[in-house]
C-alpha atoms as one frame of an Amber mdcrd trajectory, in Angstrom:
protein
  21.770  16.827 -12.444  24.119  14.986 -10.079  25.958  16.763  -7.346  29.681
  16.735  -8.120  30.719  18.608  -4.971  33.400  16.735  -3.051  32.448  15.549
   0.433  33.627  17.668   3.351  36.549  16.206   5.249  36.877  16.983   8.958
  40.386  18.192   9.641  42.153  18.682  12.909  42.620  22.432  12.927  44.707
  24.113  15.604  42.841  26.111  18.208  42.415  29.772  17.422  44.900  31.760
  19.587  42.078  33.819  21.093  40.036  30.687  21.772  43.064  29.047  23.331
  43.608  32.045  25.625  39.955  31.811  26.755  40.241  28.078  27.441  43.574
  28.561  29.215  42.167  30.965  31.791  42.562  29.676  35.387  38.897  28.726
  35.782  39.505  26.609  38.851  41.126  29.584  40.578  38.260  31.854  39.457
  35.592  29.500  40.872  37.324  29.261  44.222  37.858  33.012  44.459  34.191
  33.813  43.713  32.858  31.184  46.098  35.158  32.422  48.873  33.732  35.959
  48.598  30.165  34.661  48.342  30.671  32.654  51.504  31.917  35.791  53.280
  28.835  37.727  52.094  26.577  34.971  53.432  28.262  34.943  56.831  28.380
  38.751  57.088  24.617  38.883  56.473  24.052  36.211  59.118  25.964  38.415
  61.583  23.879  41.420  60.538  26.934  43.359  59.301  25.318  45.304  56.420
  28.387  47.434  55.795  30.579  44.365  55.270  27.961  42.831  52.943  27.980
  45.884  50.680  31.769  46.115  50.634  32.117  42.459  49.702  29.463  42.781
  46.997  31.388  45.670  45.430  34.596  43.653  45.667  32.973  40.682  43.957
  31.517  42.706  41.089  34.888  44.337  40.420  36.798  41.060  40.419  37.931
  39.669  37.072  37.047  36.147  38.218  33.344  36.960  38.761  33.115  38.823
  35.457  34.687  35.930  33.534  32.372  33.379  35.173  29.322  35.549  34.412
  30.281  35.716  30.733  30.986  31.991  30.549  27.654  31.220  32.180  25.494
  33.114  29.684  27.543  32.362  26.545  28.478  28.709  27.109  26.376  27.082
  29.817  22.821  28.425  30.030  20.145  26.424  28.212  18.958  29.586  26.434
  22.440  30.682  25.390  21.471  30.678  21.681  18.309  32.736  22.173  18.899
  36.219  20.791  17.784  39.518  22.292  16.699  42.537  20.233  20.227  42.836
  18.770  19.988  39.367  17.160  23.271  38.098  18.698  23.077  34.347  19.384
  26.719  33.407  19.919  29.823  35.155  21.187  33.336  34.213  20.067  36.172
  33.814  22.618  37.728  37.186  21.776  34.348  38.899  22.235  33.869  37.068
  25.540  37.083  38.603  26.862  35.959  42.050  25.687  32.533  41.511  27.276
  34.161  40.677  30.609  36.111  43.943  30.456  32.906  45.883  29.695  31.305
  44.445  32.847  33.667  46.343  35.145  31.528  48.694  37.283  33.452  51.764
  36.075  32.600  50.974  32.439  29.143  49.391  32.656  27.640  52.192  34.789
  27.666  54.532  31.773  25.661  52.082  29.632  21.869  52.105  29.479  20.268
  48.623  29.444  18.489  47.713  26.218  14.836  46.622  26.121  14.142  42.905
  26.279  12.712  40.951  23.342   9.196  39.703  24.108   8.424  36.141  23.020
   5.596  33.809  24.001   5.795  30.163  25.014   2.820  27.831  25.622   1.844
  26.945  29.172   1.785  23.173  29.819  -1.613  21.717  28.988  -3.195  25.133
  28.242  -4.017  27.252  25.216  -2.783  30.497  26.793   0.862  31.489  26.459
   3.409  32.837  28.921   5.349  35.994  27.946   9.136  35.887  28.244  11.563
  38.810  28.053  14.964  37.979  26.549  17.717  40.530  27.357  20.688  41.085
  25.049  23.811  39.072  25.804  25.720  41.818  27.621  22.757  42.585  29.883
  22.435  38.873  30.639  26.072  38.712  31.696  25.661  41.853  33.832  22.569
  40.380  35.489  24.437  37.169  36.308  27.261  39.226  37.812  24.765  41.065
  40.028  23.085  37.778  40.918  26.421  36.370  42.127  26.636  39.282  44.572
  22.978  39.465  45.672  22.117  35.789  46.044  24.394  34.959  49.030  23.002
  37.954  50.941  19.404  36.886  50.439  20.069  33.191  50.948  20.983  34.158
  54.521  17.573  35.897  54.866  15.100  33.697  53.003  12.491  31.766  54.959
  12.966  28.012  55.466   9.812  27.000  53.564  10.587  28.901  50.361  11.775
  26.436  47.699  11.341  27.903  44.215  14.280  29.223  42.155  16.785  28.837
  44.962  20.130  27.016  44.823  20.067  23.605  46.466  16.247  23.458  46.614
  13.666  21.888  44.348  10.015  20.857  43.899  10.822  17.616  45.705  11.900
  19.525  48.814   8.619  21.475  48.735   6.489  18.328  48.518   8.624  16.754
  51.262   7.874  19.732  53.511   4.141  19.373  52.810   4.227  15.687  53.739
   6.003  16.433  57.026   3.423  19.092  57.946   0.281  16.999  57.369   1.210
  13.314  57.733   0.332  13.271  61.465  -2.783  15.458  61.386  -5.584  16.200
  58.905  -5.815  19.924  58.124  -7.658  22.533  56.118  -5.732  23.885  53.121
  -5.530  27.227  51.362  -4.186  26.386  47.900  -3.358  29.665  46.146  -1.596
  31.097  43.121  -0.671  34.706  42.394  -2.115  36.405  39.332   0.623  37.452
  36.893   3.259  37.537  39.612   6.249  38.413  37.427   4.312  41.050  35.469
   2.748  42.952  38.363   5.410  43.335  41.066   5.551  46.942  42.249   8.956
  48.380  41.319   9.247  50.895  44.140   8.194  48.373  46.793  10.769  45.898
  45.465  13.608  48.461  45.346  12.797  49.614  48.859  12.852  46.024  50.046
  16.278  45.368  48.501  17.979  47.876  50.841  21.141  47.747  48.782  23.720
  50.456  48.096  22.766  53.276  45.655  24.833  52.197  42.626  23.375  48.682
  42.579  19.889  50.048  43.205  20.221  52.285  40.119  21.314  49.308  38.011
  18.339  47.182  39.050  15.935  50.094  38.569  17.270  50.553  35.015  16.611
  46.865  34.221  13.087  47.059  35.609  12.289  50.207  33.598  14.042  49.135
  30.349  10.789  48.092  28.630  10.299  45.429  25.984   9.983  45.123  22.193
   7.069  43.008  20.919   7.235  42.495  17.126   9.246  45.680  16.763   6.904
  47.789  18.920   8.413  49.251  22.110   6.373  49.114  25.314   7.233  50.521
  28.722   7.249  48.369  31.875   5.656  50.303  34.754   5.635  47.154  36.900
   6.948  43.585  36.998  10.213  41.781  36.365  10.540  40.166  32.900  10.430
  36.359  32.924  13.452  35.129  31.018  15.971  37.437  32.647  18.814  35.897
  34.652  18.103  37.881  37.805  14.274  37.908  37.547  13.612  34.749  39.648
  15.802  36.118  42.442  13.992  39.487  42.367  10.622  37.720  42.483  11.730
  35.695  45.511  12.901  38.900  47.206   9.520  40.510  46.497   7.664  37.561
  48.081  10.027  37.189  51.027   8.259  37.755  54.339   4.946  36.012  53.613
   5.647  33.183  56.054   6.798  35.560  58.814   3.766  37.859  58.387   1.436
  34.873  58.468   2.813  33.273  61.638   2.980  36.634  63.466  -0.754  37.207
  62.845  -1.756  34.222  65.006  -1.843  33.977  68.784  -0.446  30.810  70.398
  -3.959  29.676  71.399  -5.110  29.753  67.768  -2.332  27.468  66.640   0.356
  28.512  64.180  -0.343  27.802  60.484   2.084  25.908  58.243   3.247  27.545
  55.034   5.048  26.198  51.922   5.879  28.336  48.887   7.368  27.431  45.526
   7.850  30.627  43.485   4.327  32.150  43.204   2.471  28.946  44.196   1.877
  28.428  47.910  -0.227  26.415  50.354  -1.246  27.155  53.939  -2.349  24.482
  56.451  -4.328  24.981  59.645  -6.406  22.619  61.824  -9.488  24.874  61.700
 -11.576  26.406  58.939 -11.514  29.797  60.691  -7.715  29.691  60.750  -7.597
  29.204  56.975 -10.016  32.086  56.317  -7.839  34.304  58.491  -4.714  33.218
  56.582  -6.338  34.234  53.301  -7.232  37.697  54.622  -3.710  38.236  56.052
  -1.956  37.171  52.851  -4.257  39.173  50.557  -3.419  42.314  52.523   0.315
  41.516  52.505   0.662  40.854  48.762  -1.413  43.939  47.929   1.490  46.105
  49.087   3.652  44.436  46.398   1.043  45.130  43.706  -0.131  41.510  43.598
  -3.376  39.599  44.079  -4.492  35.983  44.250  -5.811  34.360  41.096  -9.460
  33.413  41.816  -9.493  30.466  39.389  -6.496  28.871  41.124  -7.254  29.782
  44.740  -9.463  27.477  46.789  -9.970  26.109  50.285 -10.167  22.370  50.824
  -9.368  19.654  53.374  -6.770  16.902  53.238  -9.080  14.124  54.566 -12.728
  15.188  54.538 -14.853  16.412  51.647 -15.041  20.205  51.634 -17.029  22.092
  48.971 -17.060  18.974  46.790 -13.316  18.210  46.850 -10.785  16.343  48.962
  -7.066  17.112  48.878  -5.283  19.412  46.440  -2.829  19.472  43.522   0.576
  21.090  43.878   3.477  21.139  41.367   2.031  18.230  39.389   1.215  16.019
  42.391  -2.064  15.196  44.146  -1.878  15.373  47.950  -4.654  13.607  49.838
  -5.338  11.555  52.969  -7.381   8.329  52.917  -9.222   6.681  55.849  -7.694
   3.248  56.522  -7.782   0.511  59.132  -5.341   0.256  62.002  -3.020  -2.092
  60.090  -2.397   0.509  57.341  -2.790   3.675  59.390  -0.071   6.129  60.174
   0.826   6.370  63.838   1.422   9.137  66.371   3.036   8.063  69.655   2.225
   4.436  68.741  -1.486   5.265  68.386  -3.128   4.759  64.948  -4.303   7.952
  63.270  -7.012   6.308  61.185  -5.742   7.741  57.881  -2.763   7.597  55.563
  -1.225  10.435  53.546  -0.734   9.573  49.874   1.066  11.795  47.347   0.979
  10.685  43.718   1.192  12.229  40.211  -1.915  14.260  39.435  -4.391  13.130
  36.774  -3.745  16.345  34.854   0.023  15.733  34.832  -0.534  12.165  33.636
  -2.853  13.296  30.819  -0.358  15.959  29.696   2.424  13.385  29.599   0.399
  10.875  27.553  -0.637  13.670  25.177   2.993  14.771  24.782   4.098  11.232
  23.921   1.226  10.937  21.440   2.247  14.203  19.791   5.851  13.011  19.414
   4.652   9.756  17.838   2.258  11.619  15.512   4.983  13.977  14.283   7.402
  11.084  13.689   5.183   8.696  11.736   7.739   8.263   8.957  11.034   8.094
  10.869  12.893   4.914  11.718  12.224   2.996  14.924  15.623   4.041  16.315
  14.892   7.748  15.715  11.478   7.463  17.367  12.984   5.741  20.414  15.666
   8.441  20.725  12.951  11.119  20.767  10.738   9.319  23.302  13.376   8.188
  25.797  14.418  11.629  27.150  10.759  12.603  27.703   9.922   9.327  29.477
  13.041   9.395  31.655  12.579  13.042  32.613   8.915  12.609  33.559   9.440
   9.414  35.548  12.494  10.842  37.330  10.414  13.839  38.408   7.650  11.646
  39.849   9.692   8.750  41.214   9.857  10.198  44.761   6.100   9.729  45.369
   3.578   6.875  45.130   3.820   6.517  41.362   4.205   2.781  40.570   0.589
   2.321  39.364   0.753   5.574  37.396   3.895   4.359  35.621   2.131   1.096
  34.705  -0.837   2.986  33.228   1.493   5.194  31.206   3.305   2.147  29.885
   0.020   0.581  28.729  -1.086   3.804  27.038   2.253   4.163  25.274   2.056
   0.521  24.103  -1.307   1.247  22.449   0.036   4.426  20.831   3.017   2.541
  19.412   0.744  -0.210  18.088  -1.220   2.435  16.204   2.098   3.867  14.921
   2.996   0.420  13.546  -0.430  -0.054  11.901  -0.173   3.324  10.167   3.241
   2.392   8.757   2.082  -1.038   7.566  -1.662  -0.842   6.774  -1.532  -4.106
   4.818   0.131  -6.153   7.578  -1.447  -7.939  10.514  -0.949  -7.274  14.237
   1.314 -10.301  14.698   3.613  -9.300  11.875   3.898  -5.766  13.260   4.529
  -7.113  16.777   7.318  -9.425  15.558   8.958  -6.586  13.628   9.016  -3.909
  16.344   8.726  -5.770  19.657  10.936  -8.432  21.235   9.933 -10.658  24.142
  12.505 -10.880  26.953  12.339 -13.052  30.049  11.011 -11.112  33.030  10.568
  -7.893  31.022   7.716  -8.739  28.665   7.393  -7.057  25.289  10.173  -4.558
  24.590   9.970  -1.963  21.807  13.492  -2.087  20.372  15.697  -2.573  17.348
  19.359  -3.445  16.920  20.591  -0.014  18.052  18.043   1.412  20.496  15.670
   0.221  23.236  12.648   2.136  24.499  12.810   3.012  28.187   9.711   1.688
  29.919   8.000   3.832  32.556   7.962   1.087  35.171  11.734   0.546  34.852
  12.139   3.720  36.940  12.184   2.611  40.556  10.611   4.611  43.375  13.283
   6.531  45.284  12.422   8.580  48.372  13.824  12.088  48.606  15.311  13.585
  51.765  14.175  17.166  52.272  16.811  19.869  52.471  17.856  20.771  55.998
  16.035  23.844  57.433  17.583  27.083  56.206  20.700  25.375  54.817  22.282
  27.069  51.805  25.113  26.124  49.404  26.879  29.290  50.557  27.310  27.990
  54.118  30.588  26.269  53.172  29.518  22.644  53.714  30.255  21.589  50.151
  30.371  17.877  50.886  26.804  17.942  52.197  25.647  19.585  48.968  27.679
  17.204  46.813  26.025  14.301  48.607  22.570  15.734  47.950  23.448  16.366
  44.316  24.500  12.759  43.759  21.081  11.619  45.044  18.977  14.246  43.286
  15.925  12.578  41.683  16.325  14.478  38.417  19.809  13.056  37.842  19.943
   9.827  35.893  21.239   6.781  37.731  24.437   6.905  35.672  25.201  10.483
  36.717  24.415   9.688  40.346  26.766   6.700  40.322  29.534   8.723  38.681
  29.141  11.550  41.204  29.486   9.080  44.074  32.444   7.415  42.393  34.150
  10.781  41.792  33.351  12.032  45.314  31.244  14.837  43.857  34.169  16.322
  41.908  34.654  17.126  38.228  37.338  14.874  36.756  38.699  17.696  34.593
  38.970  20.724  36.922  38.805  18.886  40.265  36.197  21.247  41.769  33.170
  19.978  43.683  29.943  20.151  41.714  27.449  22.668  43.060  23.727  23.083
  42.530  23.129  24.836  39.224  26.220  23.358  37.556  25.456  21.669  34.245
  26.842  18.146  34.463  27.599  16.084  31.370  28.914  12.559  30.847  31.891
  11.928  28.578  33.761   8.797  27.509  37.405   8.440  28.502  38.050   6.395
  25.365  35.634   7.469  22.582  33.380   4.917  20.927  35.159   5.481  17.604
  38.396   4.362  19.232  36.878   1.230  20.739  35.525   2.623  23.995  32.432
   1.022  25.509  29.397   2.092  27.537  30.634   0.577  30.794  30.783   2.846
  33.844  34.583   2.576  34.057  34.844   4.311  30.642  32.681   7.286  31.673
  33.158  10.293  33.894  31.108  13.324  34.873  32.352  16.842  34.207  31.100
  20.411  33.877  29.694  21.448  30.515  32.418  24.053  30.059  35.073  21.478
  30.988  33.513  19.142  28.421  33.855  21.877  25.768  37.525  22.449  26.623
  38.315  18.736  26.516  36.760  18.270  23.089  38.372  21.439  21.745  41.769
  20.053  22.712  40.909  16.667  21.225  39.987  18.234  17.864  43.180  20.286
  17.894  45.267  17.213  18.671  46.505  18.766  21.925  44.648  16.366  24.224
  46.484  14.303  26.797  44.705  11.715  28.960  46.984  12.607  31.854  45.003
  15.867  32.173  42.071  13.885  33.609  42.327  14.048  37.385  42.833  10.570
  38.766  40.287   9.134  41.171  41.603   8.655  44.724  42.726   5.151  45.526
  40.340   3.385  47.892  43.338   1.881  49.708  44.484   5.363  50.715  41.360
   5.930  52.771  39.974   8.817  50.754  36.924  10.438  52.333  33.859   9.542
  50.236  31.161  12.047  49.352  28.674  10.223  51.580  30.494  11.503  54.656
  29.993  15.018  55.976  32.719  17.615  56.070  32.415  17.972  59.834  31.910
  21.738  59.517  28.130  21.724  59.824  25.180  19.802  61.128  24.742  16.131
  60.193  23.057  15.557  56.837  19.267  15.489  56.666
């Protein structure tokens, strides 16, 4: 029987009045108001004025601006915005968003008991075991983000300089940069350690005591920690730990682990030599010139983390050396990279005071990370044996670009070449499976095209596969000391954002061109903002892919722009014009003059 149903026609429907009121809120004013209070919290904590910190935190959590931004963050921006809690709610309409913001007022939310989180399991990269996640309901997520807006500036003023995980303005690349700076002039012993079930075993009372916040906020956080979780409909209590998946959980884990570096350095006398410490979330490394110094560091840290209810994971904790063989190994793996020093001649050696060191420090993608990446590409190809070449390319490109962007700050050129060769073989097998009766030459002519200087390119008329070795090596500048996005030097952070290795080259160019500002709302992009690229003139209306027809904007600004376009209420004049170069506008590559020079 044939389907006689008429095709659906997309019509330009007017915006719902409630939706329009949500989109018409003064978001630019809200962002500025919240950041102004956060900056005051940061500076009050730096002065040691605890009373002012608590007053400003209460002021922030009462403000309508902070409540609206918290709701927008969890309902429109977060990557897991469509993941439901135990109530099954995946999306929130504009009218409900406004009601949710009203419910978040401290006078109303304090009478509500947090609901248990929904326990789900996700696979760990390259392993058979799975990691448990706890997904709160939407209102609890918004409340947690509101609390995070108040707590984070206070603790950013306290956190140690070599803590890099789950902090605004800091990344894995800053952590590996710190490691390079600490060992590139001297070979050292290494304690490479990982904490066993960090998020699941943090002692609640020790964490709450460490927070030292005012009673009302302490009660709220205690309620979240004790809310429990539902696993396949069965409720379980949570006597310890902070649930992974919650908005505020990474911040609470960082607070729990704060003080490790201070305790470690205070345990050593000047004659022993101070150890170097780098931590990313629950992974950390300690460096010391002597073997005895590393054994002492392990004892000190084991005693310190025991007070928080934690212990080191034996299978992931080991002692090694960066240059010499120690217990059968040389160097160590950290965050997907292998860090090791190689003996070299004087022409290739690093130098200290113009004297050759006799070795060179090399950081490159780890063998395990490379194998996982090749396996992931193979799995994508296996699952898409019957799709078109264009569809396969569109599935592979984001994975290749993301992986190469992550590793492009280290010595990765040879690794990229190996990955390209492996992928070429996998794609050849994909072609042979599709055409078992055709020869290799026929398959090569159908799916590959030879271009001057580029070799064989896997492409069709609409899509081209991104080759690993097309990603150029780009060195990363480590973040400056204890610098934080809440210190007020927004131009410094915009500059760093435009050069972040995980941003595509197009986004980086647009951020420099736009001086780090969103072309829709005019605000400077900050770390954590979700940046999207949009076309000024859509492709359907004749717009091209050239850089002059693109601009970068916040995800929520992107949503507003397209909502107005669908409703027919869009006007190109709403796009904020770029400053004219002849007027001497200050580019993002210059500092604001309010802080130290950029790193």
